[in-house]
């Protein structure tokens, strides 16, 4: 198909049977869209567009073309010039800048602030609130909590500036936990820029607290972002750094670092190391007995380490092994943990597809898609995109069409 055929096909779909009719219709459309009675498009220009060397239209003409066809010139056979940026991308960049200002606002409040008395009891207050936020996250997903948790972090940051001694250090510790939760919420919402920013805030506050457990925890948080970015080597580097002085760390933090390092190993295709790290973490699990209010997923999440193993197996393409583990995990995960169940079911469906059981994959995906729409979890949507890729061998079969129907509401809501 030559380059000009795409524009010709688009013209015929619009019902413009001749080049002259197309030029006249586009002239009328452009004058209305641009509010410019001088805008004209000649049949001669259109004929060149449908020739062997279509060239490139002016930017305002490109906007009119997009309005007419819903496609930009590069999608219609035109030769893209160096440096061309779609007008919509200028708007997206502005939105991104505004979004980043919003993301950073709670952590970058200019000081100094008016001094105030800070009661040590506030440390316990924020710790109790934190546990409630963790529970709400499992029930609601990220979007409804980001504003609440980041606003509380902002208050903690304000109090830190007035607090002294152990009260200040205690607030720094709880502040690091809040920053970590905000980072997680952005990550779950699919905003990796926001997640990376708040993981950096977590590491800064943890370092200021001088708490070795929190410092290691902040490195594991950074590794989580790198896992979602598919950077296995960075995951391993960060987790090894967290474990540099493992004997100083409570078992919970060591478990977190080991299981995250297993994810890094799975990204590198090292199944043996995955099992070794998960098994080591499993031996530590009975020793978790600290009263730290953060990082308690290993105590709170049923089958926590098998969830990690199953996820790693799925990433390694071990469909049957991953599927068997997901069945065990989902038997014990409560219905109240909807977001987690949805993520696990999406991964289970992908494992079924990898095991060449497409009908089972679609059946599992039905429930996962419902939860994805309810919670608006970007992580869950990404898992369902992974499922779509795994189901490509059946995309033209009835089961593939069933999957497209099941996932339609998820796509529409994204």
Tab-separated table of C-alpha atoms in Angstrom, residues 103 145-146 149-151 153 177-187 194-195 198-199 202:
chain	number	residue	atom	x	y	z
A	103	UNK	CA	1.662	15.783	43.351
A	145	UNK	CA	-7.304	8.287	49.540
A	146	UNK	CA	-4.477	10.217	47.888
A	149	UNK	CA	-3.170	10.869	53.174
A	150	UNK	CA	-1.034	13.532	51.470
A	151	UNK	CA	-2.840	16.253	53.466
A	153	UNK	CA	1.614	14.116	55.574
A	177	UNK	CA	5.441	5.879	56.707
A	178	UNK	CA	2.841	8.348	55.428
A	179	UNK	CA	5.074	9.365	52.512
A	180	UNK	CA	5.541	5.689	51.656
A	181	UNK	CA	1.778	5.183	51.609
A	182	UNK	CA	1.255	8.226	49.369
A	183	UNK	CA	3.906	6.833	47.018
A	184	UNK	CA	2.137	3.496	46.946
A	185	UNK	CA	-1.216	5.142	46.186
A	186	UNK	CA	0.281	7.015	43.231
A	187	UNK	CA	1.886	3.792	42.028
A	194	UNK	CA	4.197	10.768	41.316
A	195	UNK	CA	5.186	7.423	42.812
A	198	UNK	CA	7.014	10.271	46.906
A	199	UNK	CA	9.390	7.307	47.187
A	202	UNK	CA	10.122	8.624	51.897
